[in-house]
Amino acid sequence: MRRPPEPVQVVKQRRDAALNALVGGVPYIQFLGIRFDRRGDELTGLLPYDDKLIGNPMLPAIHGGVTAAFLEVTAIITLSWAWLWQDIESGALKLADLEAGKLPRLPKTIDFSTDYLRTGLPRDAYARARVTRSGRRYASVHAQAWQDNHDRPFAECSAHFLMPRNDG
Amino acid sequence: MTAATPDKGMIARQFIEAIPHAAAMGMKLTDIGDGTAEIVMAYDPRLIGDPDTGVIHGGAVSALMDTCGGASVMAHPTAPAATATIGLRIDYMRAATPGQNITARATCHHITRSVAFVRATATDDDTDRPVATATGTFTVEQG
């Protein structure tokens, strides 16, 4: 006999708790004010504009380091999210642990390369990442950030990550 | 132009301090030379990337490297009027030790009319083992 599908609110509560544990517990993500919008398993990073993000007050333009950090945060959260997804869905990660912010070890950045395509304007920015390969030890991730027009990205990055060892 | 030229170190320091994001992250320019810059970022709990260990987030190191790279371009003897990052690649060798300041040193080792080439290193108290290294390319804006 097939099990009846879980009620939608139970599924959502577990997924949102996992995302909160990933994002909410990291002081630097809070410092930059980055949030994530979730549609099923798809994540979009949101960087609301703030005066403290400015790097060139004359233009004004968003700091290149903020842009790199936004892409890096989006890449690592998206990779971690994809890596945890099976365990979130199966219930192997317990809701109580997730709500307490308890997570397994997460991937670590090995290298990170940013292309600055256009000036980051003083307004909100968005980013999405794609895991192009997720192996047992290494992962490759590509991310792109845009502002008013999704077709006109202002920065993109490619990065490599070291995956956590699965031996405890 | 005024008759007296203010020294480059002072201009560079003001340049860094006028960057809102560099100020928000507590970056201090500690040395400036011909095409070189050194910036210190104090350990700050707001910049932590791993709450379990207190290690600073890689993104904060990126922001420090980018700022220091730009400062080294501005400090080049050819005196660009302004600069912006074209590309920046960072290798993370190890986690910075929690509680220690991170110091970035950048050198603008080559410059053309349009492009400046930069190398940078970030260290904590153990200066023999860099936390990260970076190479970057920056625009050269003529005044």
Coordinates of C-alpha atoms in Angstrom, one line a residue:
Chain A
M1 CA 0.0 0.0 0.0
R2 CA 1.2 3.5 -0.9
R3 CA 1.7 5.9 1.9
P4 CA -0.6 9.0 1.6
P5 CA 1.4 12.2 0.6
E6 CA 2.4 14.3 3.5
P7 CA 0.3 17.4 4.2
V8 CA 1.8 20.4 2.3
Q9 CA 2.3 22.4 5.5
V10 CA 4.5 19.7 7.0
V11 CA 6.6 19.5 3.9
K12 CA 7.0 23.3 3.8
Q13 CA 7.8 23.6 7.5
R14 CA 10.6 21.1 7.2
R15 CA 12.1 22.7 4.0
D16 CA 11.8 26.2 5.4
A17 CA 13.4 25.2 8.7
A18 CA 16.3 23.7 6.8
L19 CA 16.8 26.9 4.8
N20 CA 16.6 29.0 7.9
A21 CA 19.2 26.8 9.6
L22 CA 21.5 27.2 6.5
V23 CA 21.1 31.0 6.2
G24 CA 19.8 32.4 9.5
G25 CA 22.7 31.1 11.6
V26 CA 25.5 32.8 9.6
P27 CA 26.4 36.3 11.0
Y28 CA 28.1 37.5 7.7
I29 CA 25.0 36.7 5.7
Q30 CA 22.9 38.7 8.2
F31 CA 25.5 41.5 8.1
L32 CA 25.1 41.8 4.3
G33 CA 21.3 41.4 4.6
I34 CA 21.1 38.5 2.2
R35 CA 17.8 36.5 2.1
F36 CA 16.7 33.5 0.1
D37 CA 13.4 33.0 -1.8
R38 CA 12.4 29.4 -2.2
R39 CA 10.2 27.8 -4.9
G40 CA 10.3 24.1 -4.4
D41 CA 14.0 23.2 -4.5
E42 CA 14.9 26.4 -6.4
L43 CA 16.6 29.2 -4.5
T44 CA 17.1 32.8 -5.4
G45 CA 19.4 35.0 -3.4
L46 CA 18.1 38.5 -2.6
L47 CA 20.4 41.4 -1.6
P48 CA 18.3 44.4 -0.6
Y49 CA 20.1 47.7 -1.2
D50 CA 21.7 49.4 1.8
D51 CA 24.1 52.4 1.9
K52 CA 26.8 50.4 3.7
L53 CA 27.1 48.2 0.5
I54 CA 28.5 51.1 -1.5
G55 CA 32.1 50.8 -2.8
N56 CA 32.2 53.9 -5.0
P57 CA 30.3 56.9 -3.5
M58 CA 30.9 59.0 -6.6
L59 CA 29.0 56.8 -9.1
P60 CA 27.5 55.4 -6.7
A61 CA 28.1 51.7 -7.2
I62 CA 27.9 48.5 -5.1
H63 CA 31.3 47.4 -3.7
G64 CA 33.0 44.7 -5.9
G65 CA 33.7 42.7 -2.7
V66 CA 30.0 42.8 -1.8
T67 CA 29.1 41.5 -5.3
A68 CA 31.7 38.7 -4.9
A69 CA 30.4 37.8 -1.4
F70 CA 26.8 37.8 -2.6
L71 CA 27.7 35.4 -5.4
E72 CA 29.8 33.2 -3.0
V73 CA 27.0 33.1 -0.4
T74 CA 24.5 32.2 -3.2
A75 CA 26.8 29.5 -4.6
I76 CA 27.5 27.8 -1.2
I77 CA 23.9 28.0 0.1
T78 CA 22.6 26.5 -3.2
L79 CA 25.2 23.8 -3.2
S80 CA 24.6 22.9 0.5
W81 CA 20.9 23.0 -0.2
A82 CA 21.2 20.5 -3.1
W83 CA 23.5 18.4 -1.0
L84 CA 21.1 18.3 2.0
W85 CA 17.9 18.0 -0.1
Q86 CA 17.6 14.2 0.0
D87 CA 18.0 14.1 3.8
I88 CA 15.5 17.0 4.2
E89 CA 12.9 15.2 2.1
S90 CA 13.5 11.8 3.7
G91 CA 13.3 13.2 7.2
A92 CA 16.8 11.9 8.0
L93 CA 17.4 15.5 9.2
K94 CA 15.1 15.9 12.1
L95 CA 12.8 19.0 12.2
A96 CA 13.7 19.8 15.9
D97 CA 17.5 19.7 15.0
L98 CA 16.9 22.0 12.0
E99 CA 14.8 24.4 14.0
A100 CA 17.6 24.5 16.6
G101 CA 20.0 25.4 13.8
K102 CA 21.8 22.0 13.9
L103 CA 23.3 21.1 10.5
P104 CA 25.9 18.6 9.2
R105 CA 29.3 19.9 8.0
L106 CA 28.9 22.0 4.9
P107 CA 31.1 22.4 1.8
K108 CA 34.2 24.7 1.9
T109 CA 35.3 27.1 -0.8
I110 CA 38.5 26.0 -2.6
D111 CA 38.7 28.8 -5.2
F112 CA 36.4 31.4 -6.5
S113 CA 36.5 33.5 -9.6
T114 CA 34.3 36.6 -10.2
D115 CA 33.7 38.4 -13.5
Y116 CA 32.4 42.0 -13.2
L117 CA 30.2 42.6 -16.2
R118 CA 28.5 45.9 -15.3
T119 CA 28.4 48.4 -12.5
G120 CA 26.4 47.2 -9.6
L121 CA 23.7 49.9 -9.2
P122 CA 22.4 51.2 -5.9
R123 CA 19.3 49.0 -5.9
D124 CA 18.3 45.4 -5.0
A125 CA 20.2 42.6 -6.5
Y126 CA 19.3 38.9 -7.1
A127 CA 21.4 35.8 -7.8
R128 CA 21.0 32.2 -8.7
A129 CA 23.5 29.4 -8.7
R130 CA 23.7 26.2 -10.7
V131 CA 25.7 23.2 -9.4
T132 CA 27.4 22.0 -12.6
R133 CA 29.0 19.1 -11.0
S134 CA 28.7 17.6 -7.5
G135 CA 31.1 14.8 -6.9
R136 CA 32.0 12.9 -3.8
R137 CA 35.0 15.2 -3.0
Y138 CA 34.7 18.3 -5.2
A139 CA 31.9 20.4 -6.6
S140 CA 31.8 23.0 -9.4
V141 CA 29.2 25.8 -9.1
H142 CA 28.3 28.7 -11.4
A143 CA 26.4 31.7 -10.2
Q144 CA 25.0 34.8 -11.8
A145 CA 23.7 38.1 -10.3
W146 CA 21.4 40.6 -11.8
Q147 CA 19.4 43.7 -10.9
D148 CA 16.6 45.2 -12.9
N149 CA 16.9 42.9 -15.9
H150 CA 17.5 39.2 -15.6
D151 CA 19.0 39.2 -19.1
R152 CA 21.6 41.8 -18.2
P153 CA 23.6 40.1 -15.4
F154 CA 26.1 42.5 -13.6
A155 CA 28.4 39.8 -12.3
E156 CA 29.0 36.0 -12.5
C157 CA 31.3 33.6 -10.8
S158 CA 32.5 30.1 -11.0
A159 CA 33.8 28.3 -8.0
H160 CA 35.1 25.0 -6.7
F161 CA 34.1 23.5 -3.3
L162 CA 35.5 20.8 -1.1
M163 CA 32.6 18.5 -0.1
P164 CA 32.4 17.3 3.6
R165 CA 33.6 13.8 4.2
N166 CA 30.8 11.3 4.8
D167 CA 32.6 9.5 7.5
G168 CA 30.9 11.1 10.5
Chain B
M1 CA 45.9 72.0 -8.9
T2 CA 47.2 73.5 -5.7
A3 CA 50.9 74.2 -5.4
A4 CA 51.5 71.8 -2.5
T5 CA 50.8 68.1 -3.4
P6 CA 49.4 66.2 -0.4
D7 CA 51.2 63.0 0.2
K8 CA 49.9 59.9 -1.6
G9 CA 49.5 58.0 1.7
M10 CA 47.0 60.5 3.0
I11 CA 45.1 60.5 -0.3
A12 CA 44.9 56.7 -0.3
R13 CA 43.9 56.6 3.3
Q14 CA 41.1 59.1 2.6
F15 CA 40.1 57.1 -0.5
I16 CA 39.7 53.9 1.6
E17 CA 37.9 55.6 4.5
A18 CA 35.5 57.3 2.0
I19 CA 34.3 53.8 0.9
P20 CA 31.2 53.1 2.9
H21 CA 31.5 49.3 2.7
A22 CA 35.2 49.4 3.7
A23 CA 34.3 51.5 6.7
A24 CA 31.3 49.2 7.6
M25 CA 33.7 46.2 7.6
G26 CA 36.3 48.0 9.7
M27 CA 39.1 48.1 7.1
K28 CA 42.2 50.2 7.9
L29 CA 44.9 51.1 5.4
T30 CA 48.1 50.4 7.2
D31 CA 50.7 50.9 4.4
I32 CA 50.9 52.3 0.9
G33 CA 53.7 52.4 -1.6
D34 CA 54.3 52.6 -5.3
G35 CA 51.6 50.2 -6.6
T36 CA 51.3 48.5 -3.2
A37 CA 48.8 48.6 -0.4
E38 CA 48.2 46.9 2.9
I39 CA 44.8 46.8 4.6
V40 CA 43.9 45.2 7.9
M41 CA 40.5 43.9 8.8
A42 CA 39.9 43.5 12.5
Y43 CA 38.3 40.2 13.7
D44 CA 34.6 41.0 14.0
P45 CA 31.8 38.6 15.1
R46 CA 29.6 40.2 12.4
L47 CA 31.8 38.7 9.7
I48 CA 31.7 35.1 10.9
G49 CA 30.8 32.5 8.3
D50 CA 30.8 29.4 10.5
P51 CA 29.1 30.0 13.8
D52 CA 30.4 26.7 15.2
T53 CA 34.1 27.7 14.9
G54 CA 33.9 31.5 14.6
V55 CA 35.8 31.4 11.3
I56 CA 35.4 34.5 9.2
H57 CA 33.3 34.1 6.0
G58 CA 35.2 33.7 2.7
G59 CA 33.1 36.5 1.3
A60 CA 34.5 38.9 3.8
V61 CA 38.0 37.9 2.7
S62 CA 37.0 38.5 -0.9
A63 CA 35.8 42.0 0.0
L64 CA 39.1 42.7 1.7
M65 CA 41.1 41.4 -1.3
D66 CA 39.1 43.5 -3.7
T67 CA 39.5 46.7 -1.7
C68 CA 43.2 46.1 -1.3
G69 CA 43.7 45.3 -5.0
G70 CA 41.9 48.5 -6.0
A71 CA 44.0 50.5 -3.5
S72 CA 47.2 49.1 -5.0
V73 CA 46.1 50.3 -8.5
M74 CA 45.3 53.7 -7.1
A75 CA 48.7 53.8 -5.5
H76 CA 50.5 53.0 -8.8
P77 CA 53.0 55.8 -9.9
T78 CA 51.0 56.3 -13.1
A79 CA 48.2 57.6 -10.8
P80 CA 44.9 56.3 -12.4
A81 CA 42.0 58.7 -11.8
A82 CA 39.7 55.8 -10.8
T83 CA 39.5 52.0 -11.1
A84 CA 37.0 49.2 -11.0
T85 CA 37.4 45.4 -10.8
I86 CA 37.2 43.5 -14.1
G87 CA 38.0 40.0 -12.7
L88 CA 39.1 38.6 -9.3
R89 CA 40.2 35.1 -8.6
I90 CA 40.8 33.9 -5.0
D91 CA 42.3 30.7 -3.8
Y92 CA 41.4 29.8 -0.2
M93 CA 44.2 27.8 1.4
R94 CA 42.9 27.5 4.9
A95 CA 40.5 29.0 7.4
A96 CA 41.6 32.2 9.1
T97 CA 42.2 31.6 12.8
P98 CA 39.3 32.9 14.8
G99 CA 40.0 36.0 16.9
Q100 CA 42.9 37.1 14.7
N101 CA 43.0 40.1 12.3
I102 CA 43.3 39.5 8.6
T103 CA 45.8 41.5 6.7
A104 CA 45.8 41.8 2.9
R105 CA 48.8 42.9 0.9
A106 CA 48.3 43.7 -2.8
T107 CA 50.8 44.7 -5.6
C108 CA 49.8 46.2 -8.9
H109 CA 52.7 44.6 -10.8
H110 CA 51.8 45.7 -14.3
I111 CA 49.7 48.5 -15.8
T112 CA 48.7 49.5 -19.3
R113 CA 46.6 52.4 -20.5
S114 CA 43.5 50.3 -19.9
V115 CA 44.2 47.4 -17.5
A116 CA 46.0 47.0 -14.2
F117 CA 47.2 43.6 -13.0
V118 CA 47.2 42.8 -9.3
R119 CA 48.5 40.0 -7.0
A120 CA 47.3 39.9 -3.4
T121 CA 47.8 37.7 -0.3
A122 CA 45.8 37.5 2.9
T123 CA 47.3 36.4 6.2
D124 CA 46.4 36.1 9.9
D125 CA 49.0 36.2 12.7
D126 CA 50.8 33.2 11.1
T127 CA 52.3 35.2 8.2
D128 CA 54.2 32.2 6.8
R129 CA 51.0 30.4 5.8
P130 CA 48.7 32.6 3.8
V131 CA 44.9 32.3 4.3
A132 CA 44.2 33.1 0.7
T133 CA 45.9 34.4 -2.4
A134 CA 44.3 36.4 -5.3
T135 CA 45.0 37.7 -8.7
G136 CA 42.9 40.5 -10.2
T137 CA 42.5 42.7 -13.2
F138 CA 41.2 46.3 -12.8
T139 CA 40.2 49.0 -15.2
V140 CA 42.4 52.1 -15.5
E141 CA 40.3 55.3 -15.8
Q142 CA 42.3 58.3 -17.1
G143 CA 41.5 61.6 -15.3

